[in-house]
XYZ file of N, CA and C in Angstrom:
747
model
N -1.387 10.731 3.661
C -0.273 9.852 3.976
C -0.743 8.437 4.121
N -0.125 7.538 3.355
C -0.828 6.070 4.007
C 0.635 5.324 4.989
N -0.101 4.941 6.001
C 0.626 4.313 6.633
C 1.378 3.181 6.405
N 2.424 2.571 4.362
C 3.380 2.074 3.685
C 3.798 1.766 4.753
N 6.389 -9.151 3.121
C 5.891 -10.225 3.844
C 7.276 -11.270 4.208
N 7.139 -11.167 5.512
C 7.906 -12.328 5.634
C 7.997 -12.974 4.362
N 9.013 -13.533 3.602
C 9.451 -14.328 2.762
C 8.266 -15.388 2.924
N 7.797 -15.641 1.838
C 6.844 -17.359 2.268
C 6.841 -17.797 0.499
N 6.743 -18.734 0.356
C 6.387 -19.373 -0.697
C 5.307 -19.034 -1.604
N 5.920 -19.010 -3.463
C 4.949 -18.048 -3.562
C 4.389 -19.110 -5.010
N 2.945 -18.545 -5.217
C 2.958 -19.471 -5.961
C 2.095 -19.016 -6.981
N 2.131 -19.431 -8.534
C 1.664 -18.444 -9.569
C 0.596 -18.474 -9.948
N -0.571 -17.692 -10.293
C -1.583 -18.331 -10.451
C -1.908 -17.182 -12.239
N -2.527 -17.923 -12.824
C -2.758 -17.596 -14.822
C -3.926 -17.186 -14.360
N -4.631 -16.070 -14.675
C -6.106 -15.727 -15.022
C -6.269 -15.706 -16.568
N -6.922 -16.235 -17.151
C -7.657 -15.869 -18.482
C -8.543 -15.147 -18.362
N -8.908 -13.982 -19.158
C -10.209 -13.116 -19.324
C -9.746 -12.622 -20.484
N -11.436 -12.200 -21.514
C -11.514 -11.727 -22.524
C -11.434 -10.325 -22.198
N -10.863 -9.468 -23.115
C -11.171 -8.214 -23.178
C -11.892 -7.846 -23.123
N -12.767 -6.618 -22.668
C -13.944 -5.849 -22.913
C -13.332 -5.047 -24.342
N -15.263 -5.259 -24.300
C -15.144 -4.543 -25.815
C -14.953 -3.020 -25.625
N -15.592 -2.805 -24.830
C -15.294 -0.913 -24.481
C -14.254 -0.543 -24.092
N -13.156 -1.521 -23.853
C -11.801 -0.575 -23.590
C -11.085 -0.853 -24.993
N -10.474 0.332 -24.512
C -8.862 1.000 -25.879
C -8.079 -0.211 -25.859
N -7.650 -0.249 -26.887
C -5.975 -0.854 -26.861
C -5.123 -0.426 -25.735
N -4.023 -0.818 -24.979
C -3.179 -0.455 -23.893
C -1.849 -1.493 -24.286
N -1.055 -0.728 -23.971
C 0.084 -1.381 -23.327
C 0.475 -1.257 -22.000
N 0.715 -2.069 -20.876
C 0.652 -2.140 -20.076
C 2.571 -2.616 -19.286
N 3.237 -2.535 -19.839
C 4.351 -2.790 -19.488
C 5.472 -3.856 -18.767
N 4.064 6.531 -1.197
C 5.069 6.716 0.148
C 3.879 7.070 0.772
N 2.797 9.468 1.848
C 1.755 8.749 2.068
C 1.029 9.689 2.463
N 0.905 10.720 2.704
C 0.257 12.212 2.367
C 0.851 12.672 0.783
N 1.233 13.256 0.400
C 1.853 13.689 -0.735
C 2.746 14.967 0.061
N 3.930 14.908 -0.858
C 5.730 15.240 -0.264
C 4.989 16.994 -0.244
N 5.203 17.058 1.457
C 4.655 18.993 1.662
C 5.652 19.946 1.578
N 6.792 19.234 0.886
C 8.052 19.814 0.910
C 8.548 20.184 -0.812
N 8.721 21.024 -1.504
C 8.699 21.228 -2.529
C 10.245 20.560 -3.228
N 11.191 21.324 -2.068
C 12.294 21.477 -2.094
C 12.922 20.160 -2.170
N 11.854 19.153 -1.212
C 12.158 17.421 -0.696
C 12.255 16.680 -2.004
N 13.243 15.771 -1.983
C 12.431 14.516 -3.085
C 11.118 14.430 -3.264
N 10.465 14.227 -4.254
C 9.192 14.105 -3.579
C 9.407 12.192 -3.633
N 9.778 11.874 -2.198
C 10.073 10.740 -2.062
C 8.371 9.912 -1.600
N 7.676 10.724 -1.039
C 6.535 10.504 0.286
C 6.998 9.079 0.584
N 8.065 9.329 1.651
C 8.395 8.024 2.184
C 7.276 8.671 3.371
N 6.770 9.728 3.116
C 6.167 10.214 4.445
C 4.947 8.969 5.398
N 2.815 3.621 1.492
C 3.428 2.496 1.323
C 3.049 2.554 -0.833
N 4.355 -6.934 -19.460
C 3.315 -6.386 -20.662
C 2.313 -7.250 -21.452
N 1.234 -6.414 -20.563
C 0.372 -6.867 -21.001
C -0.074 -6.089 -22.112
N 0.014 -7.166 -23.461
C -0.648 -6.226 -24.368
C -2.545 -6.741 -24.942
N -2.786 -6.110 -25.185
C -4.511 -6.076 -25.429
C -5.020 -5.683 -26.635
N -4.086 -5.199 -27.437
C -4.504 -4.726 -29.003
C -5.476 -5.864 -29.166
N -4.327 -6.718 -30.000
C -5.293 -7.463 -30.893
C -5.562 -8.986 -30.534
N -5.133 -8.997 -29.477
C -5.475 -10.126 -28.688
C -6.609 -10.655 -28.011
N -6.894 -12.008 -28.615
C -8.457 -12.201 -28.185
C -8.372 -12.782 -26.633
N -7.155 -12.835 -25.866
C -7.323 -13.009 -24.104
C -6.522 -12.258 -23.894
N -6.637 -11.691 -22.565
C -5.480 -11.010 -21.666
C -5.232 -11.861 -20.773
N -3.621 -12.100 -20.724
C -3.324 -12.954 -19.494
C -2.828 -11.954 -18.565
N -3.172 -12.683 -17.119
C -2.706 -12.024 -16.055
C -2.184 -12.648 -15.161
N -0.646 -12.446 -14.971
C -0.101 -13.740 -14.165
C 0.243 -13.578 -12.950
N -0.342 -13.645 -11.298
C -0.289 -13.358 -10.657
C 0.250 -14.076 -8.899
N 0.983 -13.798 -8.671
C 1.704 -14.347 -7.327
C 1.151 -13.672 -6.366
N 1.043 -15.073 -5.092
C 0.273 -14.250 -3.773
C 0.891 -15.225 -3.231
N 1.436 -15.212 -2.004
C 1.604 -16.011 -0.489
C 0.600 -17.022 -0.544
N 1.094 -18.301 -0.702
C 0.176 -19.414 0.133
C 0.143 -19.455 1.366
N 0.470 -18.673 2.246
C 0.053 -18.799 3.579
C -1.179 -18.022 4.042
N -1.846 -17.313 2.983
C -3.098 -17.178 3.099
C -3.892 -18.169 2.780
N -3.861 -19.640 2.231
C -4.398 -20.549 2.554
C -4.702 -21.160 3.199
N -4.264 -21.050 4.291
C -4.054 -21.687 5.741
C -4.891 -21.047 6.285
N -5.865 -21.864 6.819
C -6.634 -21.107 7.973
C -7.996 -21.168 7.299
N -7.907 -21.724 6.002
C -9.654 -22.068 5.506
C -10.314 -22.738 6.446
N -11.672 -21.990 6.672
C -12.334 -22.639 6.995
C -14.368 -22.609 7.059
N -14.545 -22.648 7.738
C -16.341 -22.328 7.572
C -16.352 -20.634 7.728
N -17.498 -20.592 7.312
C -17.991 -18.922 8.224
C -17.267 -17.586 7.493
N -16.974 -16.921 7.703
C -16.686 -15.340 7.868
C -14.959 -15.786 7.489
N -14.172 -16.767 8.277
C -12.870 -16.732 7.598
C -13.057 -17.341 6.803
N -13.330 -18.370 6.100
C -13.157 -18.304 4.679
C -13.322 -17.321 3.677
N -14.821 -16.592 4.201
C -14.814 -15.684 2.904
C -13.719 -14.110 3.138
N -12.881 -14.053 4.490
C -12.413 -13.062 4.222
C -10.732 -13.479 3.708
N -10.272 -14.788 3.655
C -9.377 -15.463 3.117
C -9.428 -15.515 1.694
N -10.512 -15.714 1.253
C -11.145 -15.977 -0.245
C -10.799 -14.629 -1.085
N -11.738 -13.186 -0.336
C -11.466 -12.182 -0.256
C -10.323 -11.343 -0.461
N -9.115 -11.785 0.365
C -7.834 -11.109 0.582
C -6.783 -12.007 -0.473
N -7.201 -13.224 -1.324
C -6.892 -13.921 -2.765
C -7.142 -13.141 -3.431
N -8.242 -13.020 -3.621
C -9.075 -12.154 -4.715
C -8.422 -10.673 -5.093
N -8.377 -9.886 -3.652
C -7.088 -8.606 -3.607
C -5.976 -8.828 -3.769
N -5.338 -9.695 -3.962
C -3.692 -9.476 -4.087
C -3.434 -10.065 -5.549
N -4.687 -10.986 -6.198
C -4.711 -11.100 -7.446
C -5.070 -10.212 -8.570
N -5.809 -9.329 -7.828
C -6.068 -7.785 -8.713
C -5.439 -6.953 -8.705
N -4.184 -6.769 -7.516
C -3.359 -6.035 -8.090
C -1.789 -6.312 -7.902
N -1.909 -7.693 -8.371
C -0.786 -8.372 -8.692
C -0.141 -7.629 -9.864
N -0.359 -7.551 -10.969
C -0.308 -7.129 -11.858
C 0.049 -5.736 -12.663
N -0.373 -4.948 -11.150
C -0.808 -3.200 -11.497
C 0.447 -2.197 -11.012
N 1.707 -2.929 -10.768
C 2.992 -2.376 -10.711
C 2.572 -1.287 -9.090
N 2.222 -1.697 -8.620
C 1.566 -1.072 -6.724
C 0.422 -0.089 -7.292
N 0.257 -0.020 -8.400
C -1.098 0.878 -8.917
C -0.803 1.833 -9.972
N 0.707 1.820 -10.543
C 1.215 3.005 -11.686
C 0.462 2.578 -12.556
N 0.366 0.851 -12.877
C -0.499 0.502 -14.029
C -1.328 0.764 -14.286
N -2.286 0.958 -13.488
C -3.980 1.218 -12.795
C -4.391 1.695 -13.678
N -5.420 1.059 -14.525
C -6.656 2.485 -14.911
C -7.294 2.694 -14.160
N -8.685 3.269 -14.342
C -9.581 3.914 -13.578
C -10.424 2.758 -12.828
N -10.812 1.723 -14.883
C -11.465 0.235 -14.238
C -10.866 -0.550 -13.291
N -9.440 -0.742 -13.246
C -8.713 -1.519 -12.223
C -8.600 -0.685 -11.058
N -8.950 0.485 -10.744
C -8.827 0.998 -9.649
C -10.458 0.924 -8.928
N -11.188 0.871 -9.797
C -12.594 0.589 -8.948
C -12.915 -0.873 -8.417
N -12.454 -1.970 -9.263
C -12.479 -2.929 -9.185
C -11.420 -3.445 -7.710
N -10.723 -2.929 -7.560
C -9.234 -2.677 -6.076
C -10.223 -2.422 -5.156
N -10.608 -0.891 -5.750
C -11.783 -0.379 -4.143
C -13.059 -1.218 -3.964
N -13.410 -1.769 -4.809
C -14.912 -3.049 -4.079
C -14.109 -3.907 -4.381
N -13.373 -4.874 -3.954
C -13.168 -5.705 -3.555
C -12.537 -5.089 -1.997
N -11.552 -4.543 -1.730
C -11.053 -3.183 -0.638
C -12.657 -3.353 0.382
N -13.232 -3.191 -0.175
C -14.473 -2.470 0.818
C -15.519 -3.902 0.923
N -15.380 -4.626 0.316
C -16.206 -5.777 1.198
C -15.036 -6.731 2.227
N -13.947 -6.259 1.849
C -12.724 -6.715 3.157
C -12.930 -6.291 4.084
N -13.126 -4.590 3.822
C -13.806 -3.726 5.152
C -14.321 -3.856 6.149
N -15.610 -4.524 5.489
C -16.774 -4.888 6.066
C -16.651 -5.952 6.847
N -15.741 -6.972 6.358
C -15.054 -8.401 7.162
C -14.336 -8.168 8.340
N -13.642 -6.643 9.142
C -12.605 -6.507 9.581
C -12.950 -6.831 10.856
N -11.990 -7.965 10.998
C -11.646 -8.707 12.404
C -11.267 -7.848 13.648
N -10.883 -6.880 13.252
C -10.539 -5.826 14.198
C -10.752 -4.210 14.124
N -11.776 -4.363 15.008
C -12.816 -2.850 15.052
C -11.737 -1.496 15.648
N -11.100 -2.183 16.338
C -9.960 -0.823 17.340
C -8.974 -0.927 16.894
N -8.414 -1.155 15.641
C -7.009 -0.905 15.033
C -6.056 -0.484 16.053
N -6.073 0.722 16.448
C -5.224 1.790 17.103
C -4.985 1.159 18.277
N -6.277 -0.004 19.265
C -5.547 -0.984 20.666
C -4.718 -2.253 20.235
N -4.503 -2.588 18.908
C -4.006 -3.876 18.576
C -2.398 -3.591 18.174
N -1.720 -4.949 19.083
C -0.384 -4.585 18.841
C -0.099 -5.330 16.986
N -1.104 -5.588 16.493
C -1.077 -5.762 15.300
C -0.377 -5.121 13.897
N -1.007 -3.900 14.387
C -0.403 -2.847 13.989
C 1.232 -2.142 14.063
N 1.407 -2.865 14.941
C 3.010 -3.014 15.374
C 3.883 -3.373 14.243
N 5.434 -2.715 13.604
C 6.018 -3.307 13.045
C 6.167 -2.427 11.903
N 7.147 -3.258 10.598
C 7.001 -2.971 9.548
C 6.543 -3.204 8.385
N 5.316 -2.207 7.396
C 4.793 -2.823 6.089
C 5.068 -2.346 5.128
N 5.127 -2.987 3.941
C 5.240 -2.731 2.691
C 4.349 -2.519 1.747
N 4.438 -1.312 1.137
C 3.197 -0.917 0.320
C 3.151 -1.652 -0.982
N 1.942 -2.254 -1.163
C 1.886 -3.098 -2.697
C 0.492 -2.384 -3.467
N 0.001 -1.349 -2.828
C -0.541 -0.855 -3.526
C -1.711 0.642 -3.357
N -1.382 1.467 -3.688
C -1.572 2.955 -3.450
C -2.077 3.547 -4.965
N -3.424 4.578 -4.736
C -4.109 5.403 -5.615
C -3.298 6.662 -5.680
N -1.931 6.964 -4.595
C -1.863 8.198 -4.680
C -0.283 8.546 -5.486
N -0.678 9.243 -6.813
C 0.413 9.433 -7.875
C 1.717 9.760 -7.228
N 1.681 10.287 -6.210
C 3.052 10.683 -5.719
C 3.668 10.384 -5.248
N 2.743 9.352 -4.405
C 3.946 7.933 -3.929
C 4.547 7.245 -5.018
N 3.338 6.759 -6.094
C 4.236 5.863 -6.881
C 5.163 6.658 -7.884
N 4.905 8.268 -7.992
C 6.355 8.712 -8.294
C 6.047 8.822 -9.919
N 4.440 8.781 -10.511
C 4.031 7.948 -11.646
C 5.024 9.571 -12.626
N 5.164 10.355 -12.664
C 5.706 11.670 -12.915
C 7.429 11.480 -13.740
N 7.694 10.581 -12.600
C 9.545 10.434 -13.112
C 9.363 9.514 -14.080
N 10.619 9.500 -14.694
C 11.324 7.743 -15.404
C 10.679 6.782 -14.719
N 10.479 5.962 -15.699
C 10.456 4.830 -14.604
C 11.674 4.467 -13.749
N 13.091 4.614 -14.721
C 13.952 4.170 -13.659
C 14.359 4.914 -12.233
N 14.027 6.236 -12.054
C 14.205 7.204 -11.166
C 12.633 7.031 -10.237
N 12.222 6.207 -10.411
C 10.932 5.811 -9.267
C 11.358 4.789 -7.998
N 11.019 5.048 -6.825
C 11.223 3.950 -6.039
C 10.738 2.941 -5.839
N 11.774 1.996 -6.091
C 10.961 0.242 -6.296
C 10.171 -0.345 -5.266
N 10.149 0.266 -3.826
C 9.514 -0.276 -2.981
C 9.241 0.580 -2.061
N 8.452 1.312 -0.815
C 8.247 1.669 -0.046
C 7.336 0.855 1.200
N 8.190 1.346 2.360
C 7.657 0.700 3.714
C 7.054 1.826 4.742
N 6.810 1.076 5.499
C 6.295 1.867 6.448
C 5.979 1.339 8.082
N 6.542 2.097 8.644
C 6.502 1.219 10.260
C 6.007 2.399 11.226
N 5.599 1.581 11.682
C 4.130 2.150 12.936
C 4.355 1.496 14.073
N 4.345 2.255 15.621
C 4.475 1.758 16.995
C 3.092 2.391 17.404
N 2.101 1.898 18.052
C 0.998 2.176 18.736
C 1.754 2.751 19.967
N 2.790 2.309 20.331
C 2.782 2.350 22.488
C 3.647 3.839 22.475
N 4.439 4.327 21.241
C 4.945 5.424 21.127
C 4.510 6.698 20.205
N 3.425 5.769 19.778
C 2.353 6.786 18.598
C 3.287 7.448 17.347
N 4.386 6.752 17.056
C 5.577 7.001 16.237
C 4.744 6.538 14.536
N 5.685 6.974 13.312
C 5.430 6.429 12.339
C 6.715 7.020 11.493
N 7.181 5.520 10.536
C 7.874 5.928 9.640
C 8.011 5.712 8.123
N 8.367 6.406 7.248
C 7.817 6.074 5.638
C 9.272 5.929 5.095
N 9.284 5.182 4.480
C 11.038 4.387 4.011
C 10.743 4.481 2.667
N 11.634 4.790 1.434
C 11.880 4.196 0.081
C 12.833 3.488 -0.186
N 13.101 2.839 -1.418
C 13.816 1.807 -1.332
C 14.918 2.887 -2.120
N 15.638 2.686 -3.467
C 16.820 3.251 -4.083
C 15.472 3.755 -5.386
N 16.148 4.703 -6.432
C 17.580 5.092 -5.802
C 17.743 6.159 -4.650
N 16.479 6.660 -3.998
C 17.261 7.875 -3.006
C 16.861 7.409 -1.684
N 16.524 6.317 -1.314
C 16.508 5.900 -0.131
C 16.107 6.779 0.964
N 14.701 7.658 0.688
C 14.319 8.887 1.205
C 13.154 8.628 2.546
N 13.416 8.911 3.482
C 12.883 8.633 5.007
C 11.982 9.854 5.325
N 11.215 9.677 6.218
C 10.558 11.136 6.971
C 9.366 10.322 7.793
N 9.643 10.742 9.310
C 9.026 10.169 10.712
C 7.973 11.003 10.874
N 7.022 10.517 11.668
C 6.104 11.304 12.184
C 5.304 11.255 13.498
N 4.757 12.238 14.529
C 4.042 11.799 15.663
C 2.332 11.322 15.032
N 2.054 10.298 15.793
C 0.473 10.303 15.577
C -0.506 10.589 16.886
N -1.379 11.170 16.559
C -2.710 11.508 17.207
C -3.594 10.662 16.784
N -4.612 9.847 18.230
C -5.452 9.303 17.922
C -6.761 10.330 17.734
N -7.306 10.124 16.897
C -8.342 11.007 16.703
C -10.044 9.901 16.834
N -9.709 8.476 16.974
C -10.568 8.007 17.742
C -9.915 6.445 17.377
N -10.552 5.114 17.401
C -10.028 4.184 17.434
C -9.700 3.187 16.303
N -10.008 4.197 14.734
C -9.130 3.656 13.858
C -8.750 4.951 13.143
N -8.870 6.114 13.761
C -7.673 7.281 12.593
C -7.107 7.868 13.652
N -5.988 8.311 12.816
C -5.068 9.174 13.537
C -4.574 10.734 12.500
N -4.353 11.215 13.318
C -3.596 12.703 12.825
C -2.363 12.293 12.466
N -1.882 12.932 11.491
C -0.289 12.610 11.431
C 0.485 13.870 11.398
N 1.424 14.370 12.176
C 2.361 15.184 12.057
C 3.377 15.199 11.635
N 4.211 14.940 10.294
C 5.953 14.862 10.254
C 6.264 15.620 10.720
N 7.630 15.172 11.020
C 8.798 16.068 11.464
C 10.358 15.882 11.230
N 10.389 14.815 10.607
C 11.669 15.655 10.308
C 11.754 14.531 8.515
N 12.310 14.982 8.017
C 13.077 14.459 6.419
C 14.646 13.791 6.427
N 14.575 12.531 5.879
C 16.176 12.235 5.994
C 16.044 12.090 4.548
N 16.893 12.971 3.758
C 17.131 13.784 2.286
C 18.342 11.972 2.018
N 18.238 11.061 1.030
C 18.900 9.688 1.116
C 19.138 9.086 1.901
N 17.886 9.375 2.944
C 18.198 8.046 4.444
C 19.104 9.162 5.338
N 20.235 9.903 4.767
C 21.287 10.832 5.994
C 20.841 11.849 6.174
N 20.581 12.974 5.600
C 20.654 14.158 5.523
C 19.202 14.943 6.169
N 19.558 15.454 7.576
C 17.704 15.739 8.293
C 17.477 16.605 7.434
N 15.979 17.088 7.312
C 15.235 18.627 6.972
C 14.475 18.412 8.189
N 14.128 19.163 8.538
C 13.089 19.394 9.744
C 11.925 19.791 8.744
N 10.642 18.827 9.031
C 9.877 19.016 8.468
C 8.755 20.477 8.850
N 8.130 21.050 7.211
C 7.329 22.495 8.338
C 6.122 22.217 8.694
N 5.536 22.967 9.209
C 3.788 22.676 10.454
C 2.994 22.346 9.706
N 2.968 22.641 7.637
C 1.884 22.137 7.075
C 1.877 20.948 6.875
N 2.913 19.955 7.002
C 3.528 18.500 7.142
C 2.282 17.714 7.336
N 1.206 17.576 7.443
C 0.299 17.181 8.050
C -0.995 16.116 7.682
N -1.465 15.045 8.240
C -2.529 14.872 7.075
C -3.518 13.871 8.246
N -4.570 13.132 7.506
C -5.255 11.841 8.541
C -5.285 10.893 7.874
N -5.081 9.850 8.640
C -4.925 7.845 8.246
C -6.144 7.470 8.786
N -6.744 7.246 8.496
C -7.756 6.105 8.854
C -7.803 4.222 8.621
N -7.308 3.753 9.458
C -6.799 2.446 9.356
C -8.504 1.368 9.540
N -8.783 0.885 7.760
C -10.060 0.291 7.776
C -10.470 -1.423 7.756
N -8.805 -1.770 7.339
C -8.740 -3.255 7.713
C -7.354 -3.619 8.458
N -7.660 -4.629 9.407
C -6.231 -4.717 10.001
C -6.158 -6.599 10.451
N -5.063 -7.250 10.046
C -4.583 -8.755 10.408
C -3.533 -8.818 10.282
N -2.776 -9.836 10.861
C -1.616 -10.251 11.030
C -0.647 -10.191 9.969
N -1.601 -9.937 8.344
C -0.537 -10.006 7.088
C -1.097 -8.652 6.392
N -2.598 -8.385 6.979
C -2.653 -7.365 5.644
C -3.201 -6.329 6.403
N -3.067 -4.954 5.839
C -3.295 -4.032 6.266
C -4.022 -2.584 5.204
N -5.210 -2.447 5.335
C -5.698 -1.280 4.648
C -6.076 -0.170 5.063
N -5.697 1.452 4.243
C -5.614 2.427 5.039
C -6.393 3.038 3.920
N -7.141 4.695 4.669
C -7.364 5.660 3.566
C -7.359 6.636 4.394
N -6.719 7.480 3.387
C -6.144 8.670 3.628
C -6.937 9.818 3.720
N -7.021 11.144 4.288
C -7.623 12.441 4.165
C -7.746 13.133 2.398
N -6.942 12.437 1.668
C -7.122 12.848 0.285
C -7.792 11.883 -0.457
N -8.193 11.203 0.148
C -9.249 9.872 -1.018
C -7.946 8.588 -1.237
N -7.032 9.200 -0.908
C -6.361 7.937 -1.458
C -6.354 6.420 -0.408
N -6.210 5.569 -1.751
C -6.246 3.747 -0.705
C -4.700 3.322 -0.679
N -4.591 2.756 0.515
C -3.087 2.227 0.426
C -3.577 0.967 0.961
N -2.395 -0.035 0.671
C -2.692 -1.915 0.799
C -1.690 -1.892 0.888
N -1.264 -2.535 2.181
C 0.169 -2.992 2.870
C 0.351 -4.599 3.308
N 1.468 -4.960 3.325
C 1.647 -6.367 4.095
C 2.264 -6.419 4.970
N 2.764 -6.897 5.584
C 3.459 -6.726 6.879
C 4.541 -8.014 6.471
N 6.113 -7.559 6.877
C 6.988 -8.305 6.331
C 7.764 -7.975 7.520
N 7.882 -6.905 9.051
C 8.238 -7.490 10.184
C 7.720 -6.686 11.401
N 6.755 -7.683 12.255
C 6.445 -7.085 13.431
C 7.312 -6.587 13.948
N 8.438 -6.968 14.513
C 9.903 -6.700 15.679
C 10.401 -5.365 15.517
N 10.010 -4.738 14.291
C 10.820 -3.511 13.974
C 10.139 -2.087 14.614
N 10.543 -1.211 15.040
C 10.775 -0.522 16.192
C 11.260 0.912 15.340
N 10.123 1.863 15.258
C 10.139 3.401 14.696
C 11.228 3.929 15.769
N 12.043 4.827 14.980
C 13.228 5.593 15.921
C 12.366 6.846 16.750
N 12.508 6.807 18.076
C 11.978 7.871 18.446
C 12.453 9.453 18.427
């Protein structure tokens, strides 16, 4: 399960790069995985072409308010850093696009963020508080990679309360598919996750069953960005778009 921005000004940035010669031609165009067969598999439980083209462009939008705050030391390079991530997978449709190369290239850049993380106790920071939006996940079943594209959900969130150990996984349309969960700290950045119950289009409960289950390990955490990995290998990359919001108990 991965634990899925304020509006700010956004601003575009062009990468040029040559193709590698070793790749093919391409066209390029929620948070455990759904334990419910019967469920959507919603897990609300977060064209580029290259044939014969001698550049690939990659046109990519990130928040300038990660500019703010340059400065000497350790924040710059984890500012520099968290550019660098949202420009790699600007592009990768939250990761359906993904090859294998763009997915390794996600996880080291991912993991020298890691290593930067301002905050060692995830699980004591009201940081963690609120609601995020997933922009980018390894795990096929969130992004739904299986359906139409048009029968995929365009967005998934996810909101987390530390003081009630609550969690919730949201999709956007078309089925607007929900499912809450209790968390267990299992030390001071993972937790156990239990669902329990399914809202079948946002209305309709299922009570979720006992195999519902999975672990988050929360490995970077700040005020905008948030990185998780899951008990199945999978990476999720969230932003946070509103502290104030408040998991239903």
């Amino acid at each position: 399960m991965a634990m899925a921005l304020s509006s700010s000004t956004l601003t575009p940035t062009i990468k040029l790069s040559p193709p590698s010669t070793s790749q093919q031609p391409r066209f390029l165009l929620r948070i455990p995985s759904n334990p419910i067969s019967a469920a959507p598999s919603s897990n609300t439980k977060f064209l580029t072409a290259s044939p014969s083209h001698k550049w690939r462009i990659r046109i990519s939008f990130f928040p300038t308010f990660l500019n703010k705050g340059k400065g000497k030391g350790k924040g710059k390079d984890v500012t520099a850093l968290k550019e660098e991530l949202l420009q790699a997978i600007a592009p990768l449709d939250r990761g359906a696009e993904a090859t294998p190369e763009d997915q390794e290239m996600v996880d080291q850049i991912s993991r020298k963020l890691e290593a930067a993380n301002p905050i060692n106790e995830p699980l004591k920071s009201d940081l963690l508080n609120g609601k995020w939006e997933l922009i980018y996940t390894t795990s096929r079943s969130i992004l739904q990679t299986e359906r139409p594209k048009f029968l995929r959900s365009r967005t998934n969130y996810q909101g987390i309360n530390v003081d009630t150990l609550r969690a919730q996984n949201m999709e956007s349309g078309p089925f607007f598919n929900q499912v809450t969960a209790n968390l267990k700290p299992l030390n001071s950045r993972k937790v156990a996750v239990q669902f329990d119950t399914f809202k079948i289009l946002g209305l309709i409960p299922v009570k979720a069953p006992g195999r519902a289950r999975g672990e988050l390990e929360i490995t970077y955490l700040d005020e905008e960005l948030r990185i998780s990995r899951g008990d199945k290998g999978n990476l999720f990359i969230l932003k946070m778009i509103d502290p104030s919001y408040r998991v239903p108990v």
